[in-house]
Amino acid sequence: GGDDNPYKRVEVLDSPLTELGRRQAKALQEVTPKLDVDLVVVSPHTRATQTALLAFASLVESKKVPFVAHEGCREIHGVHTCDQRRPISELRVDFPQIDYDQTNLSETDPLFSPEVREPMKDLADRGYNFLLWVRERPESCIAVASHFAFLITLVNAAVLTDDDKLKGGFLTGELRSVILCYED
């Protein structure tokens, strides 16, 4: 929409989880300790980071598993202010548990444009490149806290699957386990 679009309002910049979102993330605490996760990757957006920290609270407390922010798994960007991330210096203050250095995130959001929404092909390419990064990781069980548009594009454009449930929409606060097999 135009200037009356609520997603363009400055007060929703890098919007946090709602109360419902916090409840949904906390509900995942019943399941996440049963997973043998050895790395948690988060979108640098506040709401995805909050989801990961709440859902994997037992891992945060143990400090045995790294939490790494990666620009590649962020939400589709552009136009909607809620999809613009805050400066890394602010995120570090709010989320000291997250490693923002490992993936060389720039201080300011390098991808956001107030005029242009990220093209779907670019989003798919970003997802593919994210999977290449995951492939090179030494960890074998990686949790990723991301966003609807990124995930739906990832499984429909960058991953080959016949699983219609996987290719379908993701619910807010949903946790899915997926085994990825890479072929050269």
JSON list of C-alpha atoms in Angstrom, two decimals:
[
{"chain": "A", "resi": 1, "resn": "GLY", "atom": "CA", "xyz": [0.00, 0.00, 0.00]},
{"chain": "A", "resi": 2, "resn": "GLY", "atom": "CA", "xyz": [0.74, 3.66, 0.14]},
{"chain": "A", "resi": 3, "resn": "ASP", "atom": "CA", "xyz": [1.81, 5.90, 2.99]},
{"chain": "A", "resi": 4, "resn": "ASP", "atom": "CA", "xyz": [-1.03, 4.57, 5.15]},
{"chain": "A", "resi": 5, "resn": "ASN", "atom": "CA", "xyz": [0.52, 1.08, 5.09]},
{"chain": "A", "resi": 6, "resn": "PRO", "atom": "CA", "xyz": [1.11, 0.10, 8.76]},
{"chain": "A", "resi": 7, "resn": "TYR", "atom": "CA", "xyz": [4.16, -1.97, 7.74]},
{"chain": "A", "resi": 8, "resn": "LYS", "atom": "CA", "xyz": [5.87, 1.28, 6.68]},
{"chain": "A", "resi": 9, "resn": "ARG", "atom": "CA", "xyz": [5.46, 3.05, 10.01]},
{"chain": "A", "resi": 10, "resn": "VAL", "atom": "CA", "xyz": [8.75, 3.98, 11.69]},
{"chain": "A", "resi": 11, "resn": "GLU", "atom": "CA", "xyz": [7.57, 2.60, 15.04]},
{"chain": "A", "resi": 12, "resn": "VAL", "atom": "CA", "xyz": [7.55, -0.96, 13.64]},
{"chain": "A", "resi": 13, "resn": "LEU", "atom": "CA", "xyz": [11.21, -0.89, 12.58]},
{"chain": "A", "resi": 14, "resn": "ASP", "atom": "CA", "xyz": [12.61, -4.37, 13.30]},
{"chain": "A", "resi": 15, "resn": "SER", "atom": "CA", "xyz": [9.48, -5.20, 15.23]},
{"chain": "A", "resi": 16, "resn": "PRO", "atom": "CA", "xyz": [9.73, -7.41, 18.32]},
{"chain": "A", "resi": 17, "resn": "LEU", "atom": "CA", "xyz": [7.61, -10.45, 19.07]},
{"chain": "A", "resi": 18, "resn": "THR", "atom": "CA", "xyz": [4.07, -9.81, 20.18]},
{"chain": "A", "resi": 19, "resn": "GLU", "atom": "CA", "xyz": [2.81, -11.29, 23.43]},
{"chain": "A", "resi": 20, "resn": "LEU", "atom": "CA", "xyz": [1.27, -14.12, 21.39]},
{"chain": "A", "resi": 21, "resn": "GLY", "atom": "CA", "xyz": [4.63, -14.69, 19.68]},
{"chain": "A", "resi": 22, "resn": "ARG", "atom": "CA", "xyz": [6.39, -14.87, 23.04]},
{"chain": "A", "resi": 23, "resn": "ARG", "atom": "CA", "xyz": [3.86, -17.44, 24.28]},
{"chain": "A", "resi": 24, "resn": "GLN", "atom": "CA", "xyz": [4.31, -19.50, 21.09]},
{"chain": "A", "resi": 25, "resn": "ALA", "atom": "CA", "xyz": [8.12, -19.42, 21.43]},
{"chain": "A", "resi": 26, "resn": "LYS", "atom": "CA", "xyz": [7.97, -20.41, 25.10]},
{"chain": "A", "resi": 27, "resn": "ALA", "atom": "CA", "xyz": [5.62, -23.29, 24.22]},
{"chain": "A", "resi": 28, "resn": "LEU", "atom": "CA", "xyz": [8.45, -24.75, 22.11]},
{"chain": "A", "resi": 29, "resn": "GLN", "atom": "CA", "xyz": [10.48, -25.21, 25.31]},
{"chain": "A", "resi": 30, "resn": "GLU", "atom": "CA", "xyz": [8.65, -28.52, 25.81]},
{"chain": "A", "resi": 31, "resn": "VAL", "atom": "CA", "xyz": [10.24, -29.88, 22.61]},
{"chain": "A", "resi": 32, "resn": "THR", "atom": "CA", "xyz": [13.56, -28.13, 22.10]},
{"chain": "A", "resi": 33, "resn": "PRO", "atom": "CA", "xyz": [15.49, -29.80, 24.97]},
{"chain": "A", "resi": 34, "resn": "LYS", "atom": "CA", "xyz": [14.81, -33.15, 23.26]},
{"chain": "A", "resi": 35, "resn": "LEU", "atom": "CA", "xyz": [16.62, -32.00, 20.12]},
{"chain": "A", "resi": 36, "resn": "ASP", "atom": "CA", "xyz": [20.35, -32.59, 19.86]},
{"chain": "A", "resi": 37, "resn": "VAL", "atom": "CA", "xyz": [21.09, -29.12, 18.51]},
{"chain": "A", "resi": 38, "resn": "ASP", "atom": "CA", "xyz": [24.73, -28.05, 18.28]},
{"chain": "A", "resi": 39, "resn": "LEU", "atom": "CA", "xyz": [24.22, -24.67, 16.59]},
{"chain": "A", "resi": 40, "resn": "VAL", "atom": "CA", "xyz": [21.37, -22.16, 16.54]},
{"chain": "A", "resi": 41, "resn": "VAL", "atom": "CA", "xyz": [21.35, -19.74, 13.62]},
{"chain": "A", "resi": 42, "resn": "VAL", "atom": "CA", "xyz": [19.09, -16.72, 13.88]},
{"chain": "A", "resi": 43, "resn": "SER", "atom": "CA", "xyz": [17.91, -14.07, 11.51]},
{"chain": "A", "resi": 44, "resn": "PRO", "atom": "CA", "xyz": [19.30, -10.77, 12.81]},
{"chain": "A", "resi": 45, "resn": "HIS", "atom": "CA", "xyz": [15.75, -9.44, 13.06]},
{"chain": "A", "resi": 46, "resn": "THR", "atom": "CA", "xyz": [14.62, -8.92, 16.64]},
{"chain": "A", "resi": 47, "resn": "ARG", "atom": "CA", "xyz": [11.53, -11.14, 16.43]},
{"chain": "A", "resi": 48, "resn": "ALA", "atom": "CA", "xyz": [13.44, -14.17, 15.09]},
{"chain": "A", "resi": 49, "resn": "THR", "atom": "CA", "xyz": [16.22, -13.69, 17.64]},
{"chain": "A", "resi": 50, "resn": "GLN", "atom": "CA", "xyz": [13.67, -13.47, 20.45]},
{"chain": "A", "resi": 51, "resn": "THR", "atom": "CA", "xyz": [11.97, -16.62, 19.17]},
{"chain": "A", "resi": 52, "resn": "ALA", "atom": "CA", "xyz": [15.25, -18.56, 19.23]},
{"chain": "A", "resi": 53, "resn": "LEU", "atom": "CA", "xyz": [16.27, -17.33, 22.67]},
{"chain": "A", "resi": 54, "resn": "LEU", "atom": "CA", "xyz": [12.89, -18.16, 24.17]},
{"chain": "A", "resi": 55, "resn": "ALA", "atom": "CA", "xyz": [12.42, -21.51, 22.40]},
{"chain": "A", "resi": 56, "resn": "PHE", "atom": "CA", "xyz": [15.97, -22.69, 23.13]},
{"chain": "A", "resi": 57, "resn": "ALA", "atom": "CA", "xyz": [16.18, -21.20, 26.63]},
{"chain": "A", "resi": 58, "resn": "SER", "atom": "CA", "xyz": [17.83, -24.37, 27.98]},
{"chain": "A", "resi": 59, "resn": "LEU", "atom": "CA", "xyz": [20.67, -23.97, 25.44]},
{"chain": "A", "resi": 60, "resn": "VAL", "atom": "CA", "xyz": [21.03, -20.29, 26.27]},
{"chain": "A", "resi": 61, "resn": "GLU", "atom": "CA", "xyz": [21.39, -21.16, 29.96]},
{"chain": "A", "resi": 62, "resn": "SER", "atom": "CA", "xyz": [23.89, -23.95, 29.33]},
{"chain": "A", "resi": 63, "resn": "LYS", "atom": "CA", "xyz": [26.08, -21.74, 27.11]},
{"chain": "A", "resi": 64, "resn": "LYS", "atom": "CA", "xyz": [27.28, -24.93, 25.36]},
{"chain": "A", "resi": 65, "resn": "VAL", "atom": "CA", "xyz": [25.74, -24.17, 21.98]},
{"chain": "A", "resi": 66, "resn": "PRO", "atom": "CA", "xyz": [26.61, -21.08, 19.92]},
{"chain": "A", "resi": 67, "resn": "PHE", "atom": "CA", "xyz": [23.88, -18.75, 18.70]},
{"chain": "A", "resi": 68, "resn": "VAL", "atom": "CA", "xyz": [24.97, -17.08, 15.45]},
{"chain": "A", "resi": 69, "resn": "ALA", "atom": "CA", "xyz": [23.18, -14.33, 13.51]},
{"chain": "A", "resi": 70, "resn": "HIS", "atom": "CA", "xyz": [23.16, -14.70, 9.73]},
{"chain": "A", "resi": 71, "resn": "GLU", "atom": "CA", "xyz": [21.86, -12.13, 7.24]},
{"chain": "A", "resi": 72, "resn": "GLY", "atom": "CA", "xyz": [21.08, -14.94, 4.78]},
{"chain": "A", "resi": 73, "resn": "CYS", "atom": "CA", "xyz": [18.08, -16.26, 6.73]},
{"chain": "A", "resi": 74, "resn": "ARG", "atom": "CA", "xyz": [16.44, -12.91, 7.38]},
{"chain": "A", "resi": 75, "resn": "GLU", "atom": "CA", "xyz": [12.96, -11.99, 6.18]},
{"chain": "A", "resi": 76, "resn": "ILE", "atom": "CA", "xyz": [12.31, -10.70, 2.68]},
{"chain": "A", "resi": 77, "resn": "HIS", "atom": "CA", "xyz": [13.40, -7.07, 2.79]},
{"chain": "A", "resi": 78, "resn": "GLY", "atom": "CA", "xyz": [12.53, -3.69, 1.41]},
{"chain": "A", "resi": 79, "resn": "VAL", "atom": "CA", "xyz": [9.63, -1.23, 1.70]},
{"chain": "A", "resi": 80, "resn": "HIS", "atom": "CA", "xyz": [8.19, -2.66, 4.95]},
{"chain": "A", "resi": 81, "resn": "THR", "atom": "CA", "xyz": [9.94, -1.00, 7.88]},
{"chain": "A", "resi": 82, "resn": "CYS", "atom": "CA", "xyz": [9.24, -4.03, 10.08]},
{"chain": "A", "resi": 83, "resn": "ASP", "atom": "CA", "xyz": [11.66, -5.96, 7.82]},
{"chain": "A", "resi": 84, "resn": "GLN", "atom": "CA", "xyz": [14.52, -3.51, 8.28]},
{"chain": "A", "resi": 85, "resn": "ARG", "atom": "CA", "xyz": [16.92, -4.60, 10.99]},
{"chain": "A", "resi": 86, "resn": "ARG", "atom": "CA", "xyz": [18.35, -2.34, 13.63]},
{"chain": "A", "resi": 87, "resn": "PRO", "atom": "CA", "xyz": [22.08, -1.53, 13.81]},
{"chain": "A", "resi": 88, "resn": "ILE", "atom": "CA", "xyz": [24.24, -4.38, 15.10]},
{"chain": "A", "resi": 89, "resn": "SER", "atom": "CA", "xyz": [25.47, -2.22, 18.00]},
{"chain": "A", "resi": 90, "resn": "GLU", "atom": "CA", "xyz": [21.87, -2.00, 19.29]},
{"chain": "A", "resi": 91, "resn": "LEU", "atom": "CA", "xyz": [21.25, -5.71, 18.76]},
{"chain": "A", "resi": 92, "resn": "ARG", "atom": "CA", "xyz": [24.43, -6.59, 20.69]},
{"chain": "A", "resi": 93, "resn": "VAL", "atom": "CA", "xyz": [23.15, -4.66, 23.70]},
{"chain": "A", "resi": 94, "resn": "ASP", "atom": "CA", "xyz": [19.75, -6.37, 23.60]},
{"chain": "A", "resi": 95, "resn": "PHE", "atom": "CA", "xyz": [21.05, -9.85, 22.73]},
{"chain": "A", "resi": 96, "resn": "PRO", "atom": "CA", "xyz": [24.56, -10.41, 24.16]},
{"chain": "A", "resi": 97, "resn": "GLN", "atom": "CA", "xyz": [24.05, -14.19, 23.72]},
{"chain": "A", "resi": 98, "resn": "ILE", "atom": "CA", "xyz": [24.19, -13.84, 19.92]},
{"chain": "A", "resi": 99, "resn": "ASP", "atom": "CA", "xyz": [27.41, -13.91, 17.92]},
{"chain": "A", "resi": 100, "resn": "TYR", "atom": "CA", "xyz": [27.15, -11.17, 15.30]},
{"chain": "A", "resi": 101, "resn": "ASP", "atom": "CA", "xyz": [30.81, -11.39, 14.28]},
{"chain": "A", "resi": 102, "resn": "GLN", "atom": "CA", "xyz": [31.05, -14.89, 12.82]},
{"chain": "A", "resi": 103, "resn": "THR", "atom": "CA", "xyz": [29.14, -13.99, 9.65]},
{"chain": "A", "resi": 104, "resn": "ASN", "atom": "CA", "xyz": [30.59, -10.49, 9.28]},
{"chain": "A", "resi": 105, "resn": "LEU", "atom": "CA", "xyz": [27.34, -8.57, 9.61]},
{"chain": "A", "resi": 106, "resn": "SER", "atom": "CA", "xyz": [27.65, -4.89, 8.78]},
{"chain": "A", "resi": 107, "resn": "GLU", "atom": "CA", "xyz": [26.63, -2.30, 11.36]},
{"chain": "A", "resi": 108, "resn": "THR", "atom": "CA", "xyz": [23.72, -0.96, 9.34]},
{"chain": "A", "resi": 109, "resn": "ASP", "atom": "CA", "xyz": [21.24, -2.93, 7.27]},
{"chain": "A", "resi": 110, "resn": "PRO", "atom": "CA", "xyz": [22.89, -3.33, 3.85]},
{"chain": "A", "resi": 111, "resn": "LEU", "atom": "CA", "xyz": [19.87, -4.89, 2.16]},
{"chain": "A", "resi": 112, "resn": "PHE", "atom": "CA", "xyz": [16.90, -2.72, 3.10]},
{"chain": "A", "resi": 113, "resn": "SER", "atom": "CA", "xyz": [15.51, -0.25, 0.59]},
{"chain": "A", "resi": 114, "resn": "PRO", "atom": "CA", "xyz": [12.50, 1.92, 1.45]},
{"chain": "A", "resi": 115, "resn": "GLU", "atom": "CA", "xyz": [11.45, 1.95, -2.23]},
{"chain": "A", "resi": 116, "resn": "VAL", "atom": "CA", "xyz": [12.08, -1.58, -3.54]},
{"chain": "A", "resi": 117, "resn": "ARG", "atom": "CA", "xyz": [10.90, -4.95, -2.19]},
{"chain": "A", "resi": 118, "resn": "GLU", "atom": "CA", "xyz": [13.41, -7.78, -2.61]},
{"chain": "A", "resi": 119, "resn": "PRO", "atom": "CA", "xyz": [12.60, -9.70, -5.81]},
{"chain": "A", "resi": 120, "resn": "MET", "atom": "CA", "xyz": [11.61, -13.33, -5.24]},
{"chain": "A", "resi": 121, "resn": "LYS", "atom": "CA", "xyz": [14.52, -14.59, -7.37]},
{"chain": "A", "resi": 122, "resn": "ASP", "atom": "CA", "xyz": [16.94, -12.66, -5.16]},
{"chain": "A", "resi": 123, "resn": "LEU", "atom": "CA", "xyz": [15.29, -14.12, -2.06]},
{"chain": "A", "resi": 124, "resn": "ALA", "atom": "CA", "xyz": [15.62, -17.64, -3.53]},
{"chain": "A", "resi": 125, "resn": "ASP", "atom": "CA", "xyz": [19.29, -17.00, -4.39]},
{"chain": "A", "resi": 126, "resn": "ARG", "atom": "CA", "xyz": [19.91, -15.74, -0.86]},
{"chain": "A", "resi": 127, "resn": "GLY", "atom": "CA", "xyz": [18.29, -18.90, 0.50]},
{"chain": "A", "resi": 128, "resn": "TYR", "atom": "CA", "xyz": [20.45, -21.08, -1.73]},
{"chain": "A", "resi": 129, "resn": "ASN", "atom": "CA", "xyz": [23.59, -19.24, -0.59]},
{"chain": "A", "resi": 130, "resn": "PHE", "atom": "CA", "xyz": [22.49, -19.65, 3.02]},
{"chain": "A", "resi": 131, "resn": "LEU", "atom": "CA", "xyz": [22.20, -23.42, 2.45]},
{"chain": "A", "resi": 132, "resn": "LEU", "atom": "CA", "xyz": [25.72, -23.46, 1.00]},
{"chain": "A", "resi": 133, "resn": "TRP", "atom": "CA", "xyz": [26.92, -21.77, 4.20]},
{"chain": "A", "resi": 134, "resn": "VAL", "atom": "CA", "xyz": [25.07, -24.35, 6.30]},
{"chain": "A", "resi": 135, "resn": "ARG", "atom": "CA", "xyz": [26.63, -27.12, 4.22]},
{"chain": "A", "resi": 136, "resn": "GLU", "atom": "CA", "xyz": [30.14, -25.94, 5.17]},
{"chain": "A", "resi": 137, "resn": "ARG", "atom": "CA", "xyz": [29.41, -25.87, 8.89]},
{"chain": "A", "resi": 138, "resn": "PRO", "atom": "CA", "xyz": [30.98, -28.61, 11.03]},
{"chain": "A", "resi": 139, "resn": "GLU", "atom": "CA", "xyz": [27.81, -29.01, 13.12]},
{"chain": "A", "resi": 140, "resn": "SER", "atom": "CA", "xyz": [25.32, -31.68, 12.11]},
{"chain": "A", "resi": 141, "resn": "CYS", "atom": "CA", "xyz": [22.16, -30.55, 13.91]},
{"chain": "A", "resi": 142, "resn": "ILE", "atom": "CA", "xyz": [21.45, -26.89, 13.23]},
{"chain": "A", "resi": 143, "resn": "ALA", "atom": "CA", "xyz": [18.36, -25.00, 14.33]},
{"chain": "A", "resi": 144, "resn": "VAL", "atom": "CA", "xyz": [17.38, -21.96, 12.26]},
{"chain": "A", "resi": 145, "resn": "ALA", "atom": "CA", "xyz": [15.06, -19.24, 13.55]},
{"chain": "A", "resi": 146, "resn": "SER", "atom": "CA", "xyz": [13.79, -17.38, 10.51]},
{"chain": "A", "resi": 147, "resn": "HIS", "atom": "CA", "xyz": [10.66, -16.00, 8.83]},
{"chain": "A", "resi": 148, "resn": "PHE", "atom": "CA", "xyz": [7.71, -17.14, 6.74]},
{"chain": "A", "resi": 149, "resn": "ALA", "atom": "CA", "xyz": [8.66, -15.61, 3.37]},
{"chain": "A", "resi": 150, "resn": "PHE", "atom": "CA", "xyz": [12.26, -16.78, 3.65]},
{"chain": "A", "resi": 151, "resn": "LEU", "atom": "CA", "xyz": [11.33, -20.34, 4.64]},
{"chain": "A", "resi": 152, "resn": "ILE", "atom": "CA", "xyz": [8.54, -20.81, 2.10]},
{"chain": "A", "resi": 153, "resn": "THR", "atom": "CA", "xyz": [10.82, -19.53, -0.67]},
{"chain": "A", "resi": 154, "resn": "LEU", "atom": "CA", "xyz": [13.70, -21.67, 0.55]},
{"chain": "A", "resi": 155, "resn": "VAL", "atom": "CA", "xyz": [11.74, -24.94, 0.45]},
{"chain": "A", "resi": 156, "resn": "ASN", "atom": "CA", "xyz": [10.02, -24.13, -2.84]},
{"chain": "A", "resi": 157, "resn": "ALA", "atom": "CA", "xyz": [12.92, -22.62, -4.80]},
{"chain": "A", "resi": 158, "resn": "ALA", "atom": "CA", "xyz": [16.23, -23.74, -3.28]},
{"chain": "A", "resi": 159, "resn": "VAL", "atom": "CA", "xyz": [15.40, -27.24, -1.98]},
{"chain": "A", "resi": 160, "resn": "LEU", "atom": "CA", "xyz": [14.26, -30.21, -4.04]},
{"chain": "A", "resi": 161, "resn": "THR", "atom": "CA", "xyz": [11.46, -31.99, -2.21]},
{"chain": "A", "resi": 162, "resn": "ASP", "atom": "CA", "xyz": [8.29, -33.91, -3.00]},
{"chain": "A", "resi": 163, "resn": "ASP", "atom": "CA", "xyz": [6.94, -33.31, 0.51]},
{"chain": "A", "resi": 164, "resn": "ASP", "atom": "CA", "xyz": [3.82, -31.17, 0.03]},
{"chain": "A", "resi": 165, "resn": "LYS", "atom": "CA", "xyz": [3.61, -30.44, 3.76]},
{"chain": "A", "resi": 166, "resn": "LEU", "atom": "CA", "xyz": [7.13, -29.08, 3.73]},
{"chain": "A", "resi": 167, "resn": "LYS", "atom": "CA", "xyz": [6.38, -26.94, 0.67]},
{"chain": "A", "resi": 168, "resn": "GLY", "atom": "CA", "xyz": [3.22, -25.57, 2.29]},
{"chain": "A", "resi": 169, "resn": "GLY", "atom": "CA", "xyz": [2.98, -22.55, 4.52]},
{"chain": "A", "resi": 170, "resn": "PHE", "atom": "CA", "xyz": [4.63, -22.24, 7.90]},
{"chain": "A", "resi": 171, "resn": "LEU", "atom": "CA", "xyz": [2.65, -21.32, 10.99]},
{"chain": "A", "resi": 172, "resn": "THR", "atom": "CA", "xyz": [3.85, -18.58, 13.30]},
{"chain": "A", "resi": 173, "resn": "GLY", "atom": "CA", "xyz": [5.93, -20.18, 16.03]},
{"chain": "A", "resi": 174, "resn": "GLU", "atom": "CA", "xyz": [6.09, -23.51, 14.22]},
{"chain": "A", "resi": 175, "resn": "LEU", "atom": "CA", "xyz": [9.02, -25.88, 14.64]},
{"chain": "A", "resi": 176, "resn": "ARG", "atom": "CA", "xyz": [9.86, -28.31, 11.83]},
{"chain": "A", "resi": 177, "resn": "SER", "atom": "CA", "xyz": [12.65, -30.85, 11.69]},
{"chain": "A", "resi": 178, "resn": "VAL", "atom": "CA", "xyz": [14.16, -31.35, 8.26]},
{"chain": "A", "resi": 179, "resn": "ILE", "atom": "CA", "xyz": [17.08, -33.49, 7.16]},
{"chain": "A", "resi": 180, "resn": "LEU", "atom": "CA", "xyz": [19.02, -31.89, 4.32]},
{"chain": "A", "resi": 181, "resn": "CYS", "atom": "CA", "xyz": [21.09, -33.98, 1.95]},
{"chain": "A", "resi": 182, "resn": "TYR", "atom": "CA", "xyz": [23.46, -32.18, -0.37]},
{"chain": "A", "resi": 183, "resn": "GLU", "atom": "CA", "xyz": [24.43, -33.42, -3.81]},
{"chain": "A", "resi": 184, "resn": "ASP", "atom": "CA", "xyz": [27.20, -32.03, -5.98]}
]
